[in-house]
Amino acid sequence: MAPYTITYFPVRGRCGATRIMLSDQGQEWKEIVVNFEEWMKGDLKKTCVFGQLPKFQDGDLVLFQSNAILRHLGRRLGAYGKNDNEAGLIDMFADGVEDLRLKYMKLIYQEYETGKEAYIKDLPNHLCRFEVVLAKNKSGFLVGDSVSFADYSLFEVLLNHQVLSPTCLDSFPALKSFVETLSARPKIKAFLDSEDYKKLPINGNGKQ
Ligand code: 6SG
């Protein structure tokens, strides 16, 4: 029986990276899908620490906040660096990815029609930060020589950006190769090819 349960809306959204991480790490998990009508009743919301989803259960442990979930899995599954210094760098990059994710979500949920062009124009200024890091670290990962939760988070945000702007990685060879390499990892490939993944929209408002 899978120890993990994800409770979330029928979107990839803030669970995209968690699901990719669990898949790549060979884990099984249960999904509890909460639709709009159900959520609007308010009963579940009242039980959520911050009034929001995702909710993640690992046995008796109940977590909210998508990045806390990723960090927990990083510790649990050995994807949080091999020492404290690596963990510090992984945190730094995960927070950098979160900054980009927040900008992306602001575009998607608040200013898609008016802001998309300017967002895509400015995007290289954010992507170049990660390009520099990946070009330097020959392992192909953000930190050290093995995959961390920050890699899954970056990977997922880059997949979303390739949908927003299919050519956005063209001038970033290290990012392009990072996406290709992670996409080709057998368990990630199987997950990305699955109906479970493909059937879910990226975002809750249908914009992408
Ligand atoms: C929305 O923001 O999916 N949680 C969201 N929205 C519902 O009542 N910092 C934390 C974290 O990292 C942010 C959590 C996040 O975990 S995610 C949430 O709980 C609320 O606040 C984006 C997403 N949206 C899907 C959705 C929201 C509005 C329309 C579609 C679900 C269906 C209808 C209402 C809620 Fe819906």
PDB file of C-alpha atoms and ligand atoms in Angstrom:
ATOM      1  CA  MET A   1       0.000   0.000   0.000  1.00  0.00           C
ATOM      2  CA  ALA A   2       1.456   3.351  -1.045  1.00  0.00           C
ATOM      3  CA  PRO A   3       2.307   5.458   2.000  1.00  0.00           C
ATOM      4  CA  TYR A   4       1.723   8.676   0.089  1.00  0.00           C
ATOM      5  CA  THR A   5      -1.528  10.463  -0.716  1.00  0.00           C
ATOM      6  CA  ILE A   6      -1.886  13.659  -2.721  1.00  0.00           C
ATOM      7  CA  THR A   7      -5.111  15.628  -2.327  1.00  0.00           C
ATOM      8  CA  TYR A   8      -5.372  18.279  -5.017  1.00  0.00           C
ATOM      9  CA  PHE A   9      -7.447  19.797  -7.805  1.00  0.00           C
ATOM     10  CA  PRO A  10      -7.520  18.054 -11.202  1.00  0.00           C
ATOM     11  CA  VAL A  11      -4.522  20.010 -12.493  1.00  0.00           C
ATOM     12  CA  ARG A  12      -0.739  19.639 -12.623  1.00  0.00           C
ATOM     13  CA  GLY A  13      -0.287  23.012 -10.944  1.00  0.00           C
ATOM     14  CA  ARG A  14       1.599  22.887  -7.687  1.00  0.00           C
ATOM     15  CA  CYS A  15       1.793  19.079  -7.700  1.00  0.00           C
ATOM     16  CA  GLY A  16       3.531  18.703 -11.038  1.00  0.00           C
ATOM     17  CA  ALA A  17       7.035  18.473  -9.605  1.00  0.00           C
ATOM     18  CA  THR A  18       5.956  16.227  -6.712  1.00  0.00           C
ATOM     19  CA  ARG A  19       4.385  13.716  -9.082  1.00  0.00           C
ATOM     20  CA  ILE A  20       7.425  13.712 -11.364  1.00  0.00           C
ATOM     21  CA  MET A  21       9.677  13.229  -8.348  1.00  0.00           C
ATOM     22  CA  LEU A  22       7.621  10.339  -6.957  1.00  0.00           C
ATOM     23  CA  SER A  23       7.574   8.683 -10.381  1.00  0.00           C
ATOM     24  CA  ASP A  24      11.302   9.026 -10.932  1.00  0.00           C
ATOM     25  CA  GLN A  25      11.991   7.704  -7.459  1.00  0.00           C
ATOM     26  CA  GLY A  26       9.906   4.601  -8.162  1.00  0.00           C
ATOM     27  CA  GLN A  27       7.264   5.482  -5.584  1.00  0.00           C
ATOM     28  CA  GLU A  28       3.550   4.814  -5.699  1.00  0.00           C
ATOM     29  CA  TRP A  29       0.966   7.204  -4.410  1.00  0.00           C
ATOM     30  CA  LYS A  30      -2.760   7.652  -4.127  1.00  0.00           C
ATOM     31  CA  GLU A  31      -4.580  10.655  -5.613  1.00  0.00           C
ATOM     32  CA  ILE A  32      -7.654  12.243  -4.068  1.00  0.00           C
ATOM     33  CA  VAL A  33      -9.046  14.601  -6.691  1.00  0.00           C
ATOM     34  CA  VAL A  34     -11.029  17.579  -5.427  1.00  0.00           C
ATOM     35  CA  ASN A  35     -13.188  19.285  -8.005  1.00  0.00           C
ATOM     36  CA  PHE A  36     -14.374  22.876  -7.996  1.00  0.00           C
ATOM     37  CA  GLU A  37     -17.869  22.164  -6.593  1.00  0.00           C
ATOM     38  CA  GLU A  38     -16.480  20.001  -3.820  1.00  0.00           C
ATOM     39  CA  TRP A  39     -13.889  22.599  -2.842  1.00  0.00           C
ATOM     40  CA  MET A  40     -16.464  25.396  -2.862  1.00  0.00           C
ATOM     41  CA  LYS A  41     -18.496  23.601  -0.181  1.00  0.00           C
ATOM     42  CA  GLY A  42     -15.682  24.703   2.117  1.00  0.00           C
ATOM     43  CA  ASP A  43     -15.503  21.696   4.445  1.00  0.00           C
ATOM     44  CA  LEU A  44     -12.116  20.514   3.217  1.00  0.00           C
ATOM     45  CA  LYS A  45     -10.727  24.069   3.078  1.00  0.00           C
ATOM     46  CA  LYS A  46     -11.497  24.466   6.787  1.00  0.00           C
ATOM     47  CA  THR A  47      -9.269  21.508   7.601  1.00  0.00           C
ATOM     48  CA  CYS A  48      -6.296  22.779   5.554  1.00  0.00           C
ATOM     49  CA  VAL A  49      -3.641  24.562   7.638  1.00  0.00           C
ATOM     50  CA  PHE A  50      -3.447  27.494   5.183  1.00  0.00           C
ATOM     51  CA  GLY A  51      -6.890  26.962   3.659  1.00  0.00           C
ATOM     52  CA  GLN A  52      -5.332  25.658   0.455  1.00  0.00           C
ATOM     53  CA  LEU A  53      -4.297  22.546  -1.438  1.00  0.00           C
ATOM     54  CA  PRO A  54      -2.178  20.538  -2.140  1.00  0.00           C
ATOM     55  CA  LYS A  55      -2.361  18.330   0.910  1.00  0.00           C
ATOM     56  CA  PHE A  56       0.160  15.529   1.176  1.00  0.00           C
ATOM     57  CA  GLN A  57       0.070  12.554   3.497  1.00  0.00           C
ATOM     58  CA  ASP A  58       2.987  10.320   4.286  1.00  0.00           C
ATOM     59  CA  GLY A  59       1.564   7.788   6.705  1.00  0.00           C
ATOM     60  CA  ASP A  60       0.468   9.826   9.719  1.00  0.00           C
ATOM     61  CA  LEU A  61       2.271  12.968   8.607  1.00  0.00           C
ATOM     62  CA  VAL A  62       0.056  15.596   6.964  1.00  0.00           C
ATOM     63  CA  LEU A  63       1.787  18.370   5.043  1.00  0.00           C
ATOM     64  CA  PHE A  64       0.622  21.472   3.208  1.00  0.00           C
ATOM     65  CA  GLN A  65       2.742  23.799   1.049  1.00  0.00           C
ATOM     66  CA  SER A  66       4.050  22.283  -2.165  1.00  0.00           C
ATOM     67  CA  ASN A  67       7.676  23.184  -1.478  1.00  0.00           C
ATOM     68  CA  ALA A  68       7.581  21.671   2.009  1.00  0.00           C
ATOM     69  CA  ILE A  69       6.268  18.517   0.353  1.00  0.00           C
ATOM     70  CA  LEU A  70       9.170  18.501  -2.116  1.00  0.00           C
ATOM     71  CA  ARG A  71      11.677  19.075   0.678  1.00  0.00           C
ATOM     72  CA  HIS A  72      10.167  16.292   2.762  1.00  0.00           C
ATOM     73  CA  LEU A  73      10.461  13.901  -0.161  1.00  0.00           C
ATOM     74  CA  GLY A  74      13.990  15.144  -0.760  1.00  0.00           C
ATOM     75  CA  ARG A  75      14.951  14.061   2.752  1.00  0.00           C
ATOM     76  CA  ARG A  76      12.897  10.894   2.668  1.00  0.00           C
ATOM     77  CA  LEU A  77      14.150   9.679  -0.698  1.00  0.00           C
ATOM     78  CA  GLY A  78      17.742  10.907  -0.590  1.00  0.00           C
ATOM     79  CA  ALA A  79      17.344  13.762  -3.057  1.00  0.00           C
ATOM     80  CA  TYR A  80      18.606  16.613  -0.865  1.00  0.00           C
ATOM     81  CA  GLY A  81      22.380  16.561  -1.457  1.00  0.00           C
ATOM     82  CA  LYS A  82      25.060  14.573   0.308  1.00  0.00           C
ATOM     83  CA  ASN A  83      25.926  17.127   3.007  1.00  0.00           C
ATOM     84  CA  ASP A  84      24.670  20.362   4.592  1.00  0.00           C
ATOM     85  CA  ASN A  85      26.444  22.564   2.085  1.00  0.00           C
ATOM     86  CA  GLU A  86      24.839  20.804  -0.843  1.00  0.00           C
ATOM     87  CA  ALA A  87      21.480  21.009   0.936  1.00  0.00           C
ATOM     88  CA  GLY A  88      21.979  24.771   1.323  1.00  0.00           C
ATOM     89  CA  LEU A  89      22.648  25.170  -2.391  1.00  0.00           C
ATOM     90  CA  ILE A  90      19.682  22.963  -3.271  1.00  0.00           C
ATOM     91  CA  ASP A  91      17.460  25.169  -1.091  1.00  0.00           C
ATOM     92  CA  MET A  92      18.828  28.246  -2.819  1.00  0.00           C
ATOM     93  CA  PHE A  93      18.019  26.903  -6.283  1.00  0.00           C
ATOM     94  CA  ALA A  94      14.612  25.628  -5.190  1.00  0.00           C
ATOM     95  CA  ASP A  95      13.801  29.136  -3.942  1.00  0.00           C
ATOM     96  CA  GLY A  96      15.034  30.570  -7.234  1.00  0.00           C
ATOM     97  CA  VAL A  97      12.683  28.208  -9.071  1.00  0.00           C
ATOM     98  CA  GLU A  98       9.867  29.295  -6.753  1.00  0.00           C
ATOM     99  CA  ASP A  99      10.475  32.943  -7.730  1.00  0.00           C
ATOM    100  CA  LEU A 100      10.094  31.991 -11.389  1.00  0.00           C
ATOM    101  CA  ARG A 101       7.055  29.815 -10.641  1.00  0.00           C
ATOM    102  CA  LEU A 102       5.344  32.727  -8.871  1.00  0.00           C
ATOM    103  CA  LYS A 103       5.969  35.032 -11.842  1.00  0.00           C
ATOM    104  CA  TYR A 104       4.585  32.340 -14.137  1.00  0.00           C
ATOM    105  CA  MET A 105       1.474  31.855 -12.003  1.00  0.00           C
ATOM    106  CA  LYS A 106       0.906  35.609 -11.837  1.00  0.00           C
ATOM    107  CA  LEU A 107       0.978  35.672 -15.630  1.00  0.00           C
ATOM    108  CA  ILE A 108      -1.343  32.683 -15.963  1.00  0.00           C
ATOM    109  CA  TYR A 109      -3.902  33.689 -13.348  1.00  0.00           C
ATOM    110  CA  GLN A 110      -3.808  37.489 -13.496  1.00  0.00           C
ATOM    111  CA  GLU A 111      -2.471  38.937 -16.704  1.00  0.00           C
ATOM    112  CA  TYR A 112      -2.303  36.307 -19.435  1.00  0.00           C
ATOM    113  CA  GLU A 113      -4.012  38.402 -22.107  1.00  0.00           C
ATOM    114  CA  THR A 114      -2.161  41.620 -21.406  1.00  0.00           C
ATOM    115  CA  GLY A 115       1.184  40.335 -20.162  1.00  0.00           C
ATOM    116  CA  LYS A 116       2.158  37.274 -22.171  1.00  0.00           C
ATOM    117  CA  GLU A 117       4.282  39.046 -24.766  1.00  0.00           C
ATOM    118  CA  ALA A 118       6.269  41.038 -22.199  1.00  0.00           C
ATOM    119  CA  TYR A 119       6.677  37.938 -20.032  1.00  0.00           C
ATOM    120  CA  ILE A 120       8.191  35.922 -22.886  1.00  0.00           C
ATOM    121  CA  LYS A 121      10.460  38.830 -23.802  1.00  0.00           C
ATOM    122  CA  ASP A 122      11.773  39.044 -20.231  1.00  0.00           C
ATOM    123  CA  LEU A 123      12.032  35.272 -19.744  1.00  0.00           C
ATOM    124  CA  PRO A 124      15.692  34.920 -20.886  1.00  0.00           C
ATOM    125  CA  ASN A 125      16.715  37.201 -18.002  1.00  0.00           C
ATOM    126  CA  HIS A 126      15.430  34.546 -15.594  1.00  0.00           C
ATOM    127  CA  LEU A 127      16.369  31.412 -17.525  1.00  0.00           C
ATOM    128  CA  CYS A 128      19.976  32.565 -17.963  1.00  0.00           C
ATOM    129  CA  ARG A 129      20.550  32.234 -14.196  1.00  0.00           C
ATOM    130  CA  PHE A 130      19.878  28.505 -14.318  1.00  0.00           C
ATOM    131  CA  GLU A 131      21.738  28.131 -17.627  1.00  0.00           C
ATOM    132  CA  VAL A 132      24.937  29.392 -16.009  1.00  0.00           C
ATOM    133  CA  VAL A 133      24.635  26.906 -13.144  1.00  0.00           C
ATOM    134  CA  LEU A 134      23.881  23.897 -15.310  1.00  0.00           C
ATOM    135  CA  ALA A 135      26.571  24.765 -17.840  1.00  0.00           C
ATOM    136  CA  LYS A 136      29.110  24.819 -15.010  1.00  0.00           C
ATOM    137  CA  ASN A 137      28.042  21.668 -13.178  1.00  0.00           C
ATOM    138  CA  LYS A 138      29.021  18.894 -15.536  1.00  0.00           C
ATOM    139  CA  SER A 139      26.890  16.308 -13.731  1.00  0.00           C
ATOM    140  CA  GLY A 140      23.786  17.694 -15.451  1.00  0.00           C
ATOM    141  CA  PHE A 141      22.147  18.487 -12.112  1.00  0.00           C
ATOM    142  CA  LEU A 142      21.873  21.785 -10.257  1.00  0.00           C
ATOM    143  CA  VAL A 143      23.986  20.655  -7.299  1.00  0.00           C
ATOM    144  CA  GLY A 144      26.552  17.906  -6.842  1.00  0.00           C
ATOM    145  CA  ASP A 145      26.355  14.737  -8.851  1.00  0.00           C
ATOM    146  CA  SER A 146      22.871  13.439  -8.176  1.00  0.00           C
ATOM    147  CA  VAL A 147      19.302  14.491  -8.693  1.00  0.00           C
ATOM    148  CA  SER A 148      17.600  16.641  -6.041  1.00  0.00           C
ATOM    149  CA  PHE A 149      14.081  17.925  -5.472  1.00  0.00           C
ATOM    150  CA  ALA A 150      15.215  21.283  -6.899  1.00  0.00           C
ATOM    151  CA  ASP A 151      16.012  19.578 -10.206  1.00  0.00           C
ATOM    152  CA  TYR A 152      12.487  18.164 -10.398  1.00  0.00           C
ATOM    153  CA  SER A 153      11.039  21.576  -9.617  1.00  0.00           C
ATOM    154  CA  LEU A 154      13.157  23.318 -12.254  1.00  0.00           C
ATOM    155  CA  PHE A 155      12.403  20.591 -14.783  1.00  0.00           C
ATOM    156  CA  GLU A 156       8.672  20.938 -14.282  1.00  0.00           C
ATOM    157  CA  VAL A 157       8.694  24.716 -14.503  1.00  0.00           C
ATOM    158  CA  LEU A 158      10.730  24.470 -17.722  1.00  0.00           C
ATOM    159  CA  LEU A 159       8.245  22.000 -19.234  1.00  0.00           C
ATOM    160  CA  ASN A 160       5.480  24.517 -18.529  1.00  0.00           C
ATOM    161  CA  HIS A 161       7.487  27.316 -20.079  1.00  0.00           C
ATOM    162  CA  GLN A 162       8.087  25.252 -23.212  1.00  0.00           C
ATOM    163  CA  VAL A 163       4.312  25.072 -23.595  1.00  0.00           C
ATOM    164  CA  LEU A 164       4.003  28.825 -23.053  1.00  0.00           C
ATOM    165  CA  SER A 165       6.831  29.578 -25.465  1.00  0.00           C
ATOM    166  CA  PRO A 166       8.070  26.541 -27.447  1.00  0.00           C
ATOM    167  CA  THR A 167      11.336  28.223 -28.431  1.00  0.00           C
ATOM    168  CA  CYS A 168      12.222  29.624 -25.019  1.00  0.00           C
ATOM    169  CA  LEU A 169      15.138  27.232 -24.430  1.00  0.00           C
ATOM    170  CA  ASP A 170      16.651  27.571 -27.892  1.00  0.00           C
ATOM    171  CA  SER A 171      19.427  29.896 -26.753  1.00  0.00           C
ATOM    172  CA  PHE A 172      20.092  27.904 -23.570  1.00  0.00           C
ATOM    173  CA  PRO A 173      21.884  24.656 -24.497  1.00  0.00           C
ATOM    174  CA  ALA A 174      22.449  23.494 -20.921  1.00  0.00           C
ATOM    175  CA  LEU A 175      18.775  23.970 -20.025  1.00  0.00           C
ATOM    176  CA  LYS A 176      17.716  22.229 -23.211  1.00  0.00           C
ATOM    177  CA  SER A 177      19.944  19.280 -22.474  1.00  0.00           C
ATOM    178  CA  PHE A 178      18.745  19.226 -18.837  1.00  0.00           C
ATOM    179  CA  VAL A 179      15.116  18.949 -20.005  1.00  0.00           C
ATOM    180  CA  GLU A 180      15.989  16.313 -22.598  1.00  0.00           C
ATOM    181  CA  THR A 181      18.019  14.230 -20.151  1.00  0.00           C
ATOM    182  CA  LEU A 182      15.393  14.289 -17.416  1.00  0.00           C
ATOM    183  CA  SER A 183      12.577  13.643 -19.909  1.00  0.00           C
ATOM    184  CA  ALA A 184      14.459  10.538 -21.073  1.00  0.00           C
ATOM    185  CA  ARG A 185      14.888   9.025 -17.606  1.00  0.00           C
ATOM    186  CA  PRO A 186      12.793   5.875 -18.014  1.00  0.00           C
ATOM    187  CA  LYS A 187      10.432   6.426 -15.087  1.00  0.00           C
ATOM    188  CA  ILE A 188       9.920  10.091 -15.928  1.00  0.00           C
ATOM    189  CA  LYS A 189       9.320   9.229 -19.572  1.00  0.00           C
ATOM    190  CA  ALA A 190       6.756   6.603 -18.594  1.00  0.00           C
ATOM    191  CA  PHE A 191       5.001   9.093 -16.324  1.00  0.00           C
ATOM    192  CA  LEU A 192       4.991  11.924 -18.894  1.00  0.00           C
ATOM    193  CA  ASP A 193       3.591   9.475 -21.466  1.00  0.00           C
ATOM    194  CA  SER A 194       0.841   8.267 -19.123  1.00  0.00           C
ATOM    195  CA  GLU A 195      -2.819   9.234 -19.379  1.00  0.00           C
ATOM    196  CA  ASP A 196      -2.737  10.188 -15.685  1.00  0.00           C
ATOM    197  CA  TYR A 197      -0.317  12.956 -16.563  1.00  0.00           C
ATOM    198  CA  LYS A 198      -1.608  13.945 -19.991  1.00  0.00           C
ATOM    199  CA  LYS A 199      -5.237  14.247 -18.962  1.00  0.00           C
ATOM    200  CA  LEU A 200      -4.519  17.008 -16.441  1.00  0.00           C
ATOM    201  CA  PRO A 201      -4.335  20.641 -17.558  1.00  0.00           C
ATOM    202  CA  ILE A 202      -1.248  22.534 -16.429  1.00  0.00           C
ATOM    203  CA  ASN A 203      -3.257  25.239 -14.706  1.00  0.00           C
ATOM    204  CA  GLY A 204      -6.654  25.605 -13.046  1.00  0.00           C
ATOM    205  CA  ASN A 205      -7.966  28.241 -15.470  1.00  0.00           C
ATOM    206  CA  GLY A 206      -7.103  26.323 -18.636  1.00  0.00           C
ATOM    207  CA  LYS A 207      -4.427  28.824 -19.709  1.00  0.00           C
ATOM    208  CA  GLN A 208      -0.965  27.587 -20.546  1.00  0.00           C
TER     209      GLN A 208
HETATM  210  C1  6SG B   1      -4.336  26.978  -5.821  1.00  0.00           C
HETATM  211  O1  6SG B   1      -2.124  28.453  -4.154  1.00  0.00           O
HETATM  212  O2  6SG B   1      -4.444  24.599  -8.899  1.00  0.00           O
HETATM  213  N1  6SG B   1      -3.269  26.442  -3.748  1.00  0.00           N
HETATM  214  C2  6SG B   1      -4.383  26.769  -4.479  1.00  0.00           C
HETATM  215  N2  6SG B   1      -6.686  27.396  -4.229  1.00  0.00           N
HETATM  216  C3  6SG B   1      -7.976  27.337  -3.621  1.00  0.00           C
HETATM  217  O3  6SG B   1      -9.306  28.370  -2.028  1.00  0.00           O
HETATM  218  N3  6SG B   1       1.942  28.203  -1.255  1.00  0.00           N
HETATM  219  C4  6SG B   1       0.971  27.163  -1.507  1.00  0.00           C
HETATM  220  C5  6SG B   1       1.683  25.914  -1.989  1.00  0.00           C
HETATM  221  O4  6SG B   1       2.763  26.024  -2.577  1.00  0.00           O
HETATM  222  C6  6SG B   1       0.028  27.646  -2.567  1.00  0.00           C
HETATM  223  C7  6SG B   1      -1.167  26.773  -2.659  1.00  0.00           C
HETATM  224  C8  6SG B   1      -2.028  27.102  -3.854  1.00  0.00           C
HETATM  225  O5  6SG B   1       1.207  24.799  -1.766  1.00  0.00           O
HETATM  226  S1  6SG B   1      -3.009  26.233  -6.769  1.00  0.00           S
HETATM  227  C9  6SG B   1      -5.662  26.689  -3.751  1.00  0.00           C
HETATM  228  O6  6SG B   1      -5.751  25.979  -2.768  1.00  0.00           O
HETATM  229  C10 6SG B   1      -8.176  28.359  -2.568  1.00  0.00           C
HETATM  230  O7  6SG B   1      -7.252  29.137  -2.261  1.00  0.00           O
HETATM  231  C11 6SG B   1      -3.445  26.661  -8.389  1.00  0.00           C
HETATM  232  C12 6SG B   1      -4.593  25.777  -8.809  1.00  0.00           C
HETATM  233  N4  6SG B   1      -5.730  26.319  -8.988  1.00  0.00           N
HETATM  234  C13 6SG B   1      -6.914  25.465  -9.285  1.00  0.00           C
HETATM  235  C14 6SG B   1      -8.032  26.285  -9.050  1.00  0.00           C
HETATM  236  C15 6SG B   1      -8.080  27.329  -8.099  1.00  0.00           C
HETATM  237  C16 6SG B   1      -9.156  28.176  -8.581  1.00  0.00           C
HETATM  238  C17 6SG B   1      -9.711  27.609  -9.757  1.00  0.00           C
HETATM  239  C18 6SG B   1      -9.022  26.439 -10.042  1.00  0.00           C
HETATM  240  C19 6SG B   1     -10.053  24.636  -7.038  1.00  0.00           C
HETATM  241  C20 6SG B   1     -10.887  24.609  -7.977  1.00  0.00           C
HETATM  242  C21 6SG B   1     -11.585  25.778  -7.790  1.00  0.00           C
HETATM  243  C22 6SG B   1     -11.223  26.487  -6.743  1.00  0.00           C
HETATM  244  C23 6SG B   1     -10.203  25.790  -6.229  1.00  0.00           C
HETATM  245 FE1  6SG B   1      -9.795  26.350  -8.201  1.00  0.00          FE
END
